[in-house]
GROMACS .gro file of C-alpha atoms in nm:
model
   49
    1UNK     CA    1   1.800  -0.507  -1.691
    2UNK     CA    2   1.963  -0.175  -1.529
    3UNK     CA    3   2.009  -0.154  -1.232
    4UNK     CA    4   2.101   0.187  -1.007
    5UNK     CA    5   2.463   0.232  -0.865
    6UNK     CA    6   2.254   0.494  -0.571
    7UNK     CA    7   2.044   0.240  -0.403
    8UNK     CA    8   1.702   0.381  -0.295
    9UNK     CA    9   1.824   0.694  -0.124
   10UNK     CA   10   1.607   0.945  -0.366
   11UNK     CA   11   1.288   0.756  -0.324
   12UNK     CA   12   1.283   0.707   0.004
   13UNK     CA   13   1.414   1.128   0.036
   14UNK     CA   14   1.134   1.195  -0.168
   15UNK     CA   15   0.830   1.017  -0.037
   16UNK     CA   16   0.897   1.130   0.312
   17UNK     CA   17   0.968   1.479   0.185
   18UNK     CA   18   0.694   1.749   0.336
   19UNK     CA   19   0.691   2.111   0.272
   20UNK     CA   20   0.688   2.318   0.566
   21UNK     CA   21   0.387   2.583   0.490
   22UNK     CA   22   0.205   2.592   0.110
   23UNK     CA   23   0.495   2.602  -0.120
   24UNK     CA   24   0.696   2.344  -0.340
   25UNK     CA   25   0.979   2.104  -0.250
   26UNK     CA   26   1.207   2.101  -0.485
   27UNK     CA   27   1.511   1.827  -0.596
   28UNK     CA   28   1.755   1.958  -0.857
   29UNK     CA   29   1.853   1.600  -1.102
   30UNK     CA   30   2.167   1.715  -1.296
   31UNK     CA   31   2.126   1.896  -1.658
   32UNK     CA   32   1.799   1.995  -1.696
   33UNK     CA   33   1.583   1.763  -1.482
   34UNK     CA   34   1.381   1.846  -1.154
   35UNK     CA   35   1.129   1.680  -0.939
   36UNK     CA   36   0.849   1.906  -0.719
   37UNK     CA   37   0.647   1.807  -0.484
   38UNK     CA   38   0.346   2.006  -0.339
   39UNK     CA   39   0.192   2.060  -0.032
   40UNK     CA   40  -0.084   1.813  -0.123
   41UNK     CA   41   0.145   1.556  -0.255
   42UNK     CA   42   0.155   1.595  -0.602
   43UNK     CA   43   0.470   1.509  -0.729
   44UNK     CA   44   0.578   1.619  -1.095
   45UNK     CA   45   0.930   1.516  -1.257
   46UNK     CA   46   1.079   1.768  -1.492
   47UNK     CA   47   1.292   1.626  -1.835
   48UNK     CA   48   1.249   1.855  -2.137
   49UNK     CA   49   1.483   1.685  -2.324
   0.00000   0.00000   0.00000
């Protein structure tokens, strides 16, 4: 089993996370990857490789 060297930090950032007006929050992962999350909660992780 794997298990993460950075705790729960991210999860926790990015549950509580709210956007301030209608827009996007936005996380940047390293290479290529992203996470958004909208004003309504919809969150959407970003890997095209």
């Amino acid at each position: 089993m794997v298990h993460s060297t950075w705790d729960d930090w991210f999860v926790r950032e990015e549950i509580e996370a709210t956007d301030p007006g209608d827009g996007v929050v936005g996380w940047y992962l390293g290479c290529n990857g992203f996470v958004l999350k909208g004003s309504e909660g919809t969150t959407l992780f970003v890997d095209p490789y």
